[in-house]
Amino acid sequence: MKHELPELPYDLSALDPFVSEEQMDYHYNKHHAAYFTKLNGLIDGKPESEKSLKELVITSEGGIFNNAAQAWNHTFFWHCMTPSGNGGPKGDLKAAIERDFGSIEGFKNQLSTTAATLFGSGWAWLAADKSGKLELMPLSNADTPLKHGKEPIMTLDVWEHAYYIDYRNRRPDFIEKFWDMIHWDFVEKSYKDAQCN
Ligand code: MN
């Protein structure tokens, strides 16, 4: 099976001024697309070509893992954002954030610190265990909570390629603006789904 780059859930320019059309074009059409191209090359004619993208992320290592996980992570990341943002966490998710991080403001601060201090390339993940307990996981390179028996709830890409055209070295500014783009309905759905798996 060939894995195909899924469509973005919004236009390339839709997240401007958080990220410009040029930044999004490179990130989606060059970086994200390249992970699919490399992955398809690596699995062509091999037993791995029978597996779904998520199965590849969970079961493979090395180059296949790196490209499958980056393909999966970016699709998940695009869905964690929405052009207008949509308020803040509600319901069970809000209650869980307050329980596990003290308050919404406390969570925002911890997310910012986690994303800003992650050394090198990687992802700042919000993840849940089977009981619904939330945690922030700063993971390097392509690594994902799926590899650690946890469910991804939200993520922020802090590879330099995610922000360098617009922000140069100002990663903290990129992180600060991300907060207003979070698609809380999607994050809440991820949290709900995590407890059904
Ligand atoms: Mn990226």
mmCIF file with all atom_site columns, C-alpha atoms and ligand atoms in Angstrom:
data_model
loop_
_atom_site.group_PDB
_atom_site.id
_atom_site.type_symbol
_atom_site.label_atom_id
_atom_site.label_alt_id
_atom_site.label_comp_id
_atom_site.label_asym_id
_atom_site.label_entity_id
_atom_site.label_seq_id
_atom_site.pdbx_PDB_ins_code
_atom_site.Cartn_x
_atom_site.Cartn_y
_atom_site.Cartn_z
_atom_site.occupancy
_atom_site.B_iso_or_equiv
_atom_site.pdbx_formal_charge
_atom_site.auth_seq_id
_atom_site.auth_comp_id
_atom_site.auth_asym_id
_atom_site.auth_atom_id
_atom_site.pdbx_PDB_model_num
ATOM   1   C  CA . MET A 1 1   ? 0.000   0.000  0.000  1.00 0.00 ? 1   MET A CA 1
ATOM   2   C  CA . LYS A 1 2   ? 1.208   3.467  -0.850 1.00 0.00 ? 2   LYS A CA 1
ATOM   3   C  CA . HIS A 1 3   ? 0.737   6.135  1.770  1.00 0.00 ? 3   HIS A CA 1
ATOM   4   C  CA . GLU A 1 4   ? -0.547  9.447  0.482  1.00 0.00 ? 4   GLU A CA 1
ATOM   5   C  CA . LEU A 1 5   ? -0.096  12.927 1.874  1.00 0.00 ? 5   LEU A CA 1
ATOM   6   C  CA . PRO A 1 6   ? -3.531  13.879 3.262  1.00 0.00 ? 6   PRO A CA 1
ATOM   7   C  CA . GLU A 1 7   ? -5.012  17.237 2.370  1.00 0.00 ? 7   GLU A CA 1
ATOM   8   C  CA . LEU A 1 8   ? -4.476  20.077 4.801  1.00 0.00 ? 8   LEU A CA 1
ATOM   9   C  CA . PRO A 1 9   ? -7.672  20.805 6.779  1.00 0.00 ? 9   PRO A CA 1
ATOM   10  C  CA . TYR A 1 10  ? -7.381  24.502 5.703  1.00 0.00 ? 10  TYR A CA 1
ATOM   11  C  CA . ASP A 1 11  ? -5.695  26.634 3.042  1.00 0.00 ? 11  ASP A CA 1
ATOM   12  C  CA . LEU A 1 12  ? -1.927  27.189 3.071  1.00 0.00 ? 12  LEU A CA 1
ATOM   13  C  CA . SER A 1 13  ? -2.496  30.812 4.030  1.00 0.00 ? 13  SER A CA 1
ATOM   14  C  CA . ALA A 1 14  ? -5.202  30.136 6.626  1.00 0.00 ? 14  ALA A CA 1
ATOM   15  C  CA . LEU A 1 15  ? -2.953  30.253 9.713  1.00 0.00 ? 15  LEU A CA 1
ATOM   16  C  CA . ASP A 1 16  ? -1.347  33.576 8.752  1.00 0.00 ? 16  ASP A CA 1
ATOM   17  C  CA . PRO A 1 17  ? -0.073  35.553 10.708 1.00 0.00 ? 17  PRO A CA 1
ATOM   18  C  CA . PHE A 1 18  ? 0.761   32.664 13.059 1.00 0.00 ? 18  PHE A CA 1
ATOM   19  C  CA . VAL A 1 19  ? 2.542   31.023 10.140 1.00 0.00 ? 19  VAL A CA 1
ATOM   20  C  CA . SER A 1 20  ? 2.774   32.615 6.697  1.00 0.00 ? 20  SER A CA 1
ATOM   21  C  CA . GLU A 1 21  ? 1.732   30.910 3.482  1.00 0.00 ? 21  GLU A CA 1
ATOM   22  C  CA . GLU A 1 22  ? 5.423   30.518 2.549  1.00 0.00 ? 22  GLU A CA 1
ATOM   23  C  CA . GLN A 1 23  ? 6.223   28.861 5.896  1.00 0.00 ? 23  GLN A CA 1
ATOM   24  C  CA . MET A 1 24  ? 3.240   26.517 5.540  1.00 0.00 ? 24  MET A CA 1
ATOM   25  C  CA . ASP A 1 25  ? 4.049   25.752 1.908  1.00 0.00 ? 25  ASP A CA 1
ATOM   26  C  CA . TYR A 1 26  ? 7.572   24.578 2.812  1.00 0.00 ? 26  TYR A CA 1
ATOM   27  C  CA . HIS A 1 27  ? 6.404   22.722 5.882  1.00 0.00 ? 27  HIS A CA 1
ATOM   28  C  CA . TYR A 1 28  ? 3.526   20.874 4.214  1.00 0.00 ? 28  TYR A CA 1
ATOM   29  C  CA . ASN A 1 29  ? 4.443   20.616 0.540  1.00 0.00 ? 29  ASN A CA 1
ATOM   30  C  CA . LYS A 1 30  ? 8.181   20.027 1.041  1.00 0.00 ? 30  LYS A CA 1
ATOM   31  C  CA . HIS A 1 31  ? 8.831   18.541 4.499  1.00 0.00 ? 31  HIS A CA 1
ATOM   32  C  CA . HIS A 1 32  ? 5.616   16.640 5.163  1.00 0.00 ? 32  HIS A CA 1
ATOM   33  C  CA . ALA A 1 33  ? 5.347   15.420 1.560  1.00 0.00 ? 33  ALA A CA 1
ATOM   34  C  CA . ALA A 1 34  ? 8.975   14.223 1.580  1.00 0.00 ? 34  ALA A CA 1
ATOM   35  C  CA . TYR A 1 35  ? 8.350   11.911 4.554  1.00 0.00 ? 35  TYR A CA 1
ATOM   36  C  CA . PHE A 1 36  ? 5.652   10.136 2.519  1.00 0.00 ? 36  PHE A CA 1
ATOM   37  C  CA . THR A 1 37  ? 7.901   9.867  -0.545 1.00 0.00 ? 37  THR A CA 1
ATOM   38  C  CA . LYS A 1 38  ? 10.787  8.466  1.511  1.00 0.00 ? 38  LYS A CA 1
ATOM   39  C  CA . LEU A 1 39  ? 8.515   6.092  3.420  1.00 0.00 ? 39  LEU A CA 1
ATOM   40  C  CA . ASN A 1 40  ? 6.973   4.686  0.230  1.00 0.00 ? 40  ASN A CA 1
ATOM   41  C  CA . GLY A 1 41  ? 10.471  4.117  -1.178 1.00 0.00 ? 41  GLY A CA 1
ATOM   42  C  CA . LEU A 1 42  ? 11.603  2.308  1.972  1.00 0.00 ? 42  LEU A CA 1
ATOM   43  C  CA . ILE A 1 43  ? 8.639   -0.082 2.206  1.00 0.00 ? 43  ILE A CA 1
ATOM   44  C  CA . ASP A 1 44  ? 8.177   -0.762 -1.512 1.00 0.00 ? 44  ASP A CA 1
ATOM   45  C  CA . GLY A 1 45  ? 8.033   -4.536 -2.079 1.00 0.00 ? 45  GLY A CA 1
ATOM   46  C  CA . LYS A 1 46  ? 8.516   -5.315 1.634  1.00 0.00 ? 46  LYS A CA 1
ATOM   47  C  CA . PRO A 1 47  ? 6.122   -6.910 4.168  1.00 0.00 ? 47  PRO A CA 1
ATOM   48  C  CA . GLU A 1 48  ? 5.892   -3.463 5.815  1.00 0.00 ? 48  GLU A CA 1
ATOM   49  C  CA . SER A 1 49  ? 3.972   -2.234 2.780  1.00 0.00 ? 49  SER A CA 1
ATOM   50  C  CA . GLU A 1 50  ? 0.910   -4.159 4.079  1.00 0.00 ? 50  GLU A CA 1
ATOM   51  C  CA . LYS A 1 51  ? 0.724   -2.136 7.296  1.00 0.00 ? 51  LYS A CA 1
ATOM   52  C  CA . SER A 1 52  ? -1.232  1.017  8.036  1.00 0.00 ? 52  SER A CA 1
ATOM   53  C  CA . LEU A 1 53  ? 0.710   4.179  8.825  1.00 0.00 ? 53  LEU A CA 1
ATOM   54  C  CA . LYS A 1 54  ? -0.133  3.920  12.523 1.00 0.00 ? 54  LYS A CA 1
ATOM   55  C  CA . GLU A 1 55  ? 0.940   0.249  12.624 1.00 0.00 ? 55  GLU A CA 1
ATOM   56  C  CA . LEU A 1 56  ? 4.261   1.227  11.041 1.00 0.00 ? 56  LEU A CA 1
ATOM   57  C  CA . VAL A 1 57  ? 4.759   3.924  13.680 1.00 0.00 ? 57  VAL A CA 1
ATOM   58  C  CA . ILE A 1 58  ? 4.116   1.464  16.498 1.00 0.00 ? 58  ILE A CA 1
ATOM   59  C  CA . THR A 1 59  ? 6.032   -1.529 15.133 1.00 0.00 ? 59  THR A CA 1
ATOM   60  C  CA . SER A 1 60  ? 8.984   -0.272 13.092 1.00 0.00 ? 60  SER A CA 1
ATOM   61  C  CA . GLU A 1 61  ? 12.403  1.191  13.848 1.00 0.00 ? 61  GLU A CA 1
ATOM   62  C  CA . GLY A 1 62  ? 15.092  3.098  11.969 1.00 0.00 ? 62  GLY A CA 1
ATOM   63  C  CA . GLY A 1 63  ? 14.333  4.852  8.705  1.00 0.00 ? 63  GLY A CA 1
ATOM   64  C  CA . ILE A 1 64  ? 10.874  3.362  8.284  1.00 0.00 ? 64  ILE A CA 1
ATOM   65  C  CA . PHE A 1 65  ? 9.910   4.503  11.782 1.00 0.00 ? 65  PHE A CA 1
ATOM   66  C  CA . ASN A 1 66  ? 11.366  7.991  11.283 1.00 0.00 ? 66  ASN A CA 1
ATOM   67  C  CA . ASN A 1 67  ? 9.489   8.632  8.056  1.00 0.00 ? 67  ASN A CA 1
ATOM   68  C  CA . ALA A 1 68  ? 6.225   6.923  9.088  1.00 0.00 ? 68  ALA A CA 1
ATOM   69  C  CA . ALA A 1 69  ? 6.155   8.779  12.397 1.00 0.00 ? 69  ALA A CA 1
ATOM   70  C  CA . GLN A 1 70  ? 6.940   12.137 10.787 1.00 0.00 ? 70  GLN A CA 1
ATOM   71  C  CA . ALA A 1 71  ? 4.177   11.477 8.225  1.00 0.00 ? 71  ALA A CA 1
ATOM   72  C  CA . TRP A 1 72  ? 1.686   10.655 11.022 1.00 0.00 ? 72  TRP A CA 1
ATOM   73  C  CA . ASN A 1 73  ? 2.860   13.399 13.438 1.00 0.00 ? 73  ASN A CA 1
ATOM   74  C  CA . HIS A 1 74  ? 2.430   16.217 10.927 1.00 0.00 ? 74  HIS A CA 1
ATOM   75  C  CA . THR A 1 75  ? -1.086  15.171 9.923  1.00 0.00 ? 75  THR A CA 1
ATOM   76  C  CA . PHE A 1 76  ? -2.013  15.100 13.611 1.00 0.00 ? 76  PHE A CA 1
ATOM   77  C  CA . PHE A 1 77  ? -0.351  18.490 14.169 1.00 0.00 ? 77  PHE A CA 1
ATOM   78  C  CA . TRP A 1 78  ? -2.305  20.165 11.317 1.00 0.00 ? 78  TRP A CA 1
ATOM   79  C  CA . HIS A 1 79  ? -5.552  19.034 12.949 1.00 0.00 ? 79  HIS A CA 1
ATOM   80  C  CA . CYS A 1 80  ? -4.499  20.424 16.329 1.00 0.00 ? 80  CYS A CA 1
ATOM   81  C  CA . MET A 1 81  ? -4.796  23.929 14.844 1.00 0.00 ? 81  MET A CA 1
ATOM   82  C  CA . THR A 1 82  ? -7.641  25.940 13.354 1.00 0.00 ? 82  THR A CA 1
ATOM   83  C  CA . PRO A 1 83  ? -7.511  29.372 11.687 1.00 0.00 ? 83  PRO A CA 1
ATOM   84  C  CA . SER A 1 84  ? -9.746  31.067 14.224 1.00 0.00 ? 84  SER A CA 1
ATOM   85  C  CA . GLY A 1 85  ? -8.700  29.129 17.300 1.00 0.00 ? 85  GLY A CA 1
ATOM   86  C  CA . ASN A 1 86  ? -11.716 28.089 19.270 1.00 0.00 ? 86  ASN A CA 1
ATOM   87  C  CA . GLY A 1 87  ? -11.773 29.339 22.790 1.00 0.00 ? 87  GLY A CA 1
ATOM   88  C  CA . GLY A 1 88  ? -10.267 27.049 25.353 1.00 0.00 ? 88  GLY A CA 1
ATOM   89  C  CA . PRO A 1 89  ? -10.630 23.549 26.752 1.00 0.00 ? 89  PRO A CA 1
ATOM   90  C  CA . LYS A 1 90  ? -14.082 22.537 27.963 1.00 0.00 ? 90  LYS A CA 1
ATOM   91  C  CA . GLY A 1 91  ? -15.778 19.664 29.756 1.00 0.00 ? 91  GLY A CA 1
ATOM   92  C  CA . ASP A 1 92  ? -13.797 16.536 30.691 1.00 0.00 ? 92  ASP A CA 1
ATOM   93  C  CA . LEU A 1 93  ? -10.624 17.804 29.032 1.00 0.00 ? 93  LEU A CA 1
ATOM   94  C  CA . LYS A 1 94  ? -10.719 21.062 31.004 1.00 0.00 ? 94  LYS A CA 1
ATOM   95  C  CA . ALA A 1 95  ? -11.293 19.126 34.233 1.00 0.00 ? 95  ALA A CA 1
ATOM   96  C  CA . ALA A 1 96  ? -8.398  16.768 33.431 1.00 0.00 ? 96  ALA A CA 1
ATOM   97  C  CA . ILE A 1 97  ? -6.034  19.673 32.629 1.00 0.00 ? 97  ILE A CA 1
ATOM   98  C  CA . GLU A 1 98  ? -6.940  21.366 35.913 1.00 0.00 ? 98  GLU A CA 1
ATOM   99  C  CA . ARG A 1 99  ? -6.450  18.096 37.801 1.00 0.00 ? 99  ARG A CA 1
ATOM   100 C  CA . ASP A 1 100 ? -3.088  17.235 36.196 1.00 0.00 ? 100 ASP A CA 1
ATOM   101 C  CA . PHE A 1 101 ? -1.539  20.702 35.702 1.00 0.00 ? 101 PHE A CA 1
ATOM   102 C  CA . GLY A 1 102 ? -3.226  22.770 38.427 1.00 0.00 ? 102 GLY A CA 1
ATOM   103 C  CA . SER A 1 103 ? -4.983  25.244 36.112 1.00 0.00 ? 103 SER A CA 1
ATOM   104 C  CA . ILE A 1 104 ? -5.367  26.152 32.429 1.00 0.00 ? 104 ILE A CA 1
ATOM   105 C  CA . GLU A 1 105 ? -2.806  28.944 32.880 1.00 0.00 ? 105 GLU A CA 1
ATOM   106 C  CA . GLY A 1 106 ? -0.466  26.504 34.604 1.00 0.00 ? 106 GLY A CA 1
ATOM   107 C  CA . PHE A 1 107 ? -0.823  24.102 31.684 1.00 0.00 ? 107 PHE A CA 1
ATOM   108 C  CA . LYS A 1 108 ? -0.130  26.871 29.181 1.00 0.00 ? 108 LYS A CA 1
ATOM   109 C  CA . ASN A 1 109 ? 3.048   27.810 31.062 1.00 0.00 ? 109 ASN A CA 1
ATOM   110 C  CA . GLN A 1 110 ? 4.221   24.208 31.339 1.00 0.00 ? 110 GLN A CA 1
ATOM   111 C  CA . LEU A 1 111 ? 3.528   23.596 27.644 1.00 0.00 ? 111 LEU A CA 1
ATOM   112 C  CA . SER A 1 112 ? 5.522   26.716 26.724 1.00 0.00 ? 112 SER A CA 1
ATOM   113 C  CA . THR A 1 113 ? 8.465   25.716 28.911 1.00 0.00 ? 113 THR A CA 1
ATOM   114 C  CA . THR A 1 114 ? 8.404   22.148 27.619 1.00 0.00 ? 114 THR A CA 1
ATOM   115 C  CA . ALA A 1 115 ? 8.377   23.277 23.988 1.00 0.00 ? 115 ALA A CA 1
ATOM   116 C  CA . ALA A 1 116 ? 10.959  26.045 24.473 1.00 0.00 ? 116 ALA A CA 1
ATOM   117 C  CA . THR A 1 117 ? 13.478  23.882 26.336 1.00 0.00 ? 117 THR A CA 1
ATOM   118 C  CA . LEU A 1 118 ? 13.269  20.807 24.106 1.00 0.00 ? 118 LEU A CA 1
ATOM   119 C  CA . PHE A 1 119 ? 16.849  20.532 22.825 1.00 0.00 ? 119 PHE A CA 1
ATOM   120 C  CA . GLY A 1 120 ? 17.255  20.282 19.075 1.00 0.00 ? 120 GLY A CA 1
ATOM   121 C  CA . SER A 1 121 ? 14.465  18.913 16.884 1.00 0.00 ? 121 SER A CA 1
ATOM   122 C  CA . GLY A 1 122 ? 11.309  17.364 18.225 1.00 0.00 ? 122 GLY A CA 1
ATOM   123 C  CA . TRP A 1 123 ? 7.711   17.620 19.331 1.00 0.00 ? 123 TRP A CA 1
ATOM   124 C  CA . ALA A 1 124 ? 6.027   18.872 22.494 1.00 0.00 ? 124 ALA A CA 1
ATOM   125 C  CA . TRP A 1 125 ? 3.209   16.383 23.083 1.00 0.00 ? 125 TRP A CA 1
ATOM   126 C  CA . LEU A 1 126 ? 0.228   16.346 25.376 1.00 0.00 ? 126 LEU A CA 1
ATOM   127 C  CA . ALA A 1 127 ? -0.444  12.649 25.961 1.00 0.00 ? 127 ALA A CA 1
ATOM   128 C  CA . ALA A 1 128 ? -2.788  10.516 28.033 1.00 0.00 ? 128 ALA A CA 1
ATOM   129 C  CA . ASP A 1 129 ? -2.437  7.106  29.598 1.00 0.00 ? 129 ASP A CA 1
ATOM   130 C  CA . LYS A 1 130 ? -5.265  4.550  29.662 1.00 0.00 ? 130 LYS A CA 1
ATOM   131 C  CA . SER A 1 131 ? -6.711  6.034  32.850 1.00 0.00 ? 131 SER A CA 1
ATOM   132 C  CA . GLY A 1 132 ? -6.972  9.474  31.232 1.00 0.00 ? 132 GLY A CA 1
ATOM   133 C  CA . LYS A 1 133 ? -4.087  11.013 33.166 1.00 0.00 ? 133 LYS A CA 1
ATOM   134 C  CA . LEU A 1 134 ? -2.462  13.758 31.100 1.00 0.00 ? 134 LEU A CA 1
ATOM   135 C  CA . GLU A 1 135 ? 1.224   14.499 30.783 1.00 0.00 ? 135 GLU A CA 1
ATOM   136 C  CA . LEU A 1 136 ? 3.505   16.689 28.700 1.00 0.00 ? 136 LEU A CA 1
ATOM   137 C  CA . MET A 1 137 ? 6.107   14.689 26.779 1.00 0.00 ? 137 MET A CA 1
ATOM   138 C  CA . PRO A 1 138 ? 8.993   16.502 25.065 1.00 0.00 ? 138 PRO A CA 1
ATOM   139 C  CA . LEU A 1 139 ? 10.171  13.946 22.483 1.00 0.00 ? 139 LEU A CA 1
ATOM   140 C  CA . SER A 1 140 ? 13.115  14.199 20.103 1.00 0.00 ? 140 SER A CA 1
ATOM   141 C  CA . ASN A 1 141 ? 13.112  13.904 16.337 1.00 0.00 ? 141 ASN A CA 1
ATOM   142 C  CA . ALA A 1 142 ? 10.197  11.719 15.153 1.00 0.00 ? 142 ALA A CA 1
ATOM   143 C  CA . ASP A 1 143 ? 9.385   10.189 18.541 1.00 0.00 ? 143 ASP A CA 1
ATOM   144 C  CA . THR A 1 144 ? 5.729   9.958  19.563 1.00 0.00 ? 144 THR A CA 1
ATOM   145 C  CA . PRO A 1 145 ? 3.686   8.926  22.621 1.00 0.00 ? 145 PRO A CA 1
ATOM   146 C  CA . LEU A 1 146 ? 2.438   5.957  20.510 1.00 0.00 ? 146 LEU A CA 1
ATOM   147 C  CA . LYS A 1 147 ? 5.932   4.458  20.957 1.00 0.00 ? 147 LYS A CA 1
ATOM   148 C  CA . HIS A 1 148 ? 5.604   4.747  24.734 1.00 0.00 ? 148 HIS A CA 1
ATOM   149 C  CA . GLY A 1 149 ? 2.160   3.177  25.157 1.00 0.00 ? 149 GLY A CA 1
ATOM   150 C  CA . LYS A 1 150 ? 0.476   6.593  25.469 1.00 0.00 ? 150 LYS A CA 1
ATOM   151 C  CA . GLU A 1 151 ? -2.164  8.285  23.334 1.00 0.00 ? 151 GLU A CA 1
ATOM   152 C  CA . PRO A 1 152 ? -1.366  11.569 21.558 1.00 0.00 ? 152 PRO A CA 1
ATOM   153 C  CA . ILE A 1 153 ? -3.821  14.304 22.557 1.00 0.00 ? 153 ILE A CA 1
ATOM   154 C  CA . MET A 1 154 ? -2.147  17.404 21.116 1.00 0.00 ? 154 MET A CA 1
ATOM   155 C  CA . THR A 1 155 ? 1.229   18.282 19.651 1.00 0.00 ? 155 THR A CA 1
ATOM   156 C  CA . LEU A 1 156 ? 3.418   21.206 18.685 1.00 0.00 ? 156 LEU A CA 1
ATOM   157 C  CA . ASP A 1 157 ? 6.194   20.784 16.123 1.00 0.00 ? 157 ASP A CA 1
ATOM   158 C  CA . VAL A 1 158 ? 9.330   22.550 17.341 1.00 0.00 ? 158 VAL A CA 1
ATOM   159 C  CA . TRP A 1 159 ? 11.691  21.406 14.596 1.00 0.00 ? 159 TRP A CA 1
ATOM   160 C  CA . GLU A 1 160 ? 13.362  24.546 13.212 1.00 0.00 ? 160 GLU A CA 1
ATOM   161 C  CA . HIS A 1 161 ? 11.714  23.866 9.836  1.00 0.00 ? 161 HIS A CA 1
ATOM   162 C  CA . ALA A 1 162 ? 8.331   24.512 11.525 1.00 0.00 ? 162 ALA A CA 1
ATOM   163 C  CA . TYR A 1 163 ? 9.042   28.175 12.239 1.00 0.00 ? 163 TYR A CA 1
ATOM   164 C  CA . TYR A 1 164 ? 12.378  29.366 10.850 1.00 0.00 ? 164 TYR A CA 1
ATOM   165 C  CA . ILE A 1 165 ? 11.076  31.249 7.789  1.00 0.00 ? 165 ILE A CA 1
ATOM   166 C  CA . ASP A 1 166 ? 8.752   33.378 9.942  1.00 0.00 ? 166 ASP A CA 1
ATOM   167 C  CA . TYR A 1 167 ? 10.431  33.448 13.332 1.00 0.00 ? 167 TYR A CA 1
ATOM   168 C  CA . ARG A 1 168 ? 14.130  32.732 12.651 1.00 0.00 ? 168 ARG A CA 1
ATOM   169 C  CA . ASN A 1 169 ? 15.551  31.803 16.084 1.00 0.00 ? 169 ASN A CA 1
ATOM   170 C  CA . ARG A 1 170 ? 12.558  33.079 18.089 1.00 0.00 ? 170 ARG A CA 1
ATOM   171 C  CA . ARG A 1 171 ? 11.037  29.722 19.016 1.00 0.00 ? 171 ARG A CA 1
ATOM   172 C  CA . PRO A 1 172 ? 9.345   31.129 22.174 1.00 0.00 ? 172 PRO A CA 1
ATOM   173 C  CA . ASP A 1 173 ? 7.345   33.632 20.050 1.00 0.00 ? 173 ASP A CA 1
ATOM   174 C  CA . PHE A 1 174 ? 6.150   30.807 17.809 1.00 0.00 ? 174 PHE A CA 1
ATOM   175 C  CA . ILE A 1 175 ? 5.094   28.801 20.867 1.00 0.00 ? 175 ILE A CA 1
ATOM   176 C  CA . GLU A 1 176 ? 3.286   31.758 22.434 1.00 0.00 ? 176 GLU A CA 1
ATOM   177 C  CA . LYS A 1 177 ? 1.217   32.333 19.285 1.00 0.00 ? 177 LYS A CA 1
ATOM   178 C  CA . PHE A 1 178 ? 0.436   28.618 18.894 1.00 0.00 ? 178 PHE A CA 1
ATOM   179 C  CA . TRP A 1 179 ? -1.775  28.780 21.987 1.00 0.00 ? 179 TRP A CA 1
ATOM   180 C  CA . ASP A 1 180 ? -4.351  30.936 20.161 1.00 0.00 ? 180 ASP A CA 1
ATOM   181 C  CA . MET A 1 181 ? -4.508  28.539 17.190 1.00 0.00 ? 181 MET A CA 1
ATOM   182 C  CA . ILE A 1 182 ? -5.307  25.381 19.162 1.00 0.00 ? 182 ILE A CA 1
ATOM   183 C  CA . HIS A 1 183 ? -8.338  23.528 17.829 1.00 0.00 ? 183 HIS A CA 1
ATOM   184 C  CA . TRP A 1 184 ? -9.790  22.585 21.203 1.00 0.00 ? 184 TRP A CA 1
ATOM   185 C  CA . ASP A 1 185 ? -12.681 20.589 19.728 1.00 0.00 ? 185 ASP A CA 1
ATOM   186 C  CA . PHE A 1 186 ? -10.151 18.316 18.016 1.00 0.00 ? 186 PHE A CA 1
ATOM   187 C  CA . VAL A 1 187 ? -8.047  18.037 21.178 1.00 0.00 ? 187 VAL A CA 1
ATOM   188 C  CA . GLU A 1 188 ? -11.146 17.122 23.198 1.00 0.00 ? 188 GLU A CA 1
ATOM   189 C  CA . LYS A 1 189 ? -12.051 14.466 20.630 1.00 0.00 ? 189 LYS A CA 1
ATOM   190 C  CA . SER A 1 190 ? -8.520  13.019 20.868 1.00 0.00 ? 190 SER A CA 1
ATOM   191 C  CA . TYR A 1 191 ? -8.876  12.896 24.642 1.00 0.00 ? 191 TYR A CA 1
ATOM   192 C  CA . LYS A 1 192 ? -12.249 11.144 24.393 1.00 0.00 ? 192 LYS A CA 1
ATOM   193 C  CA . ASP A 1 193 ? -10.950 8.658  21.805 1.00 0.00 ? 193 ASP A CA 1
ATOM   194 C  CA . ALA A 1 194 ? -7.896  7.911  23.981 1.00 0.00 ? 194 ALA A CA 1
ATOM   195 C  CA . GLN A 1 195 ? -10.155 6.519  26.663 1.00 0.00 ? 195 GLN A CA 1
ATOM   196 C  CA . CYS A 1 196 ? -12.026 4.260  24.228 1.00 0.00 ? 196 CYS A CA 1
ATOM   197 C  CA . ASN A 1 197 ? -8.853  2.631  22.842 1.00 0.00 ? 197 ASN A CA 1
HETATM 198 MN MN . MN  B 2 .   ? 7.606   19.616 10.879 1.00 0.00 ? 1   MN  B MN 1
#
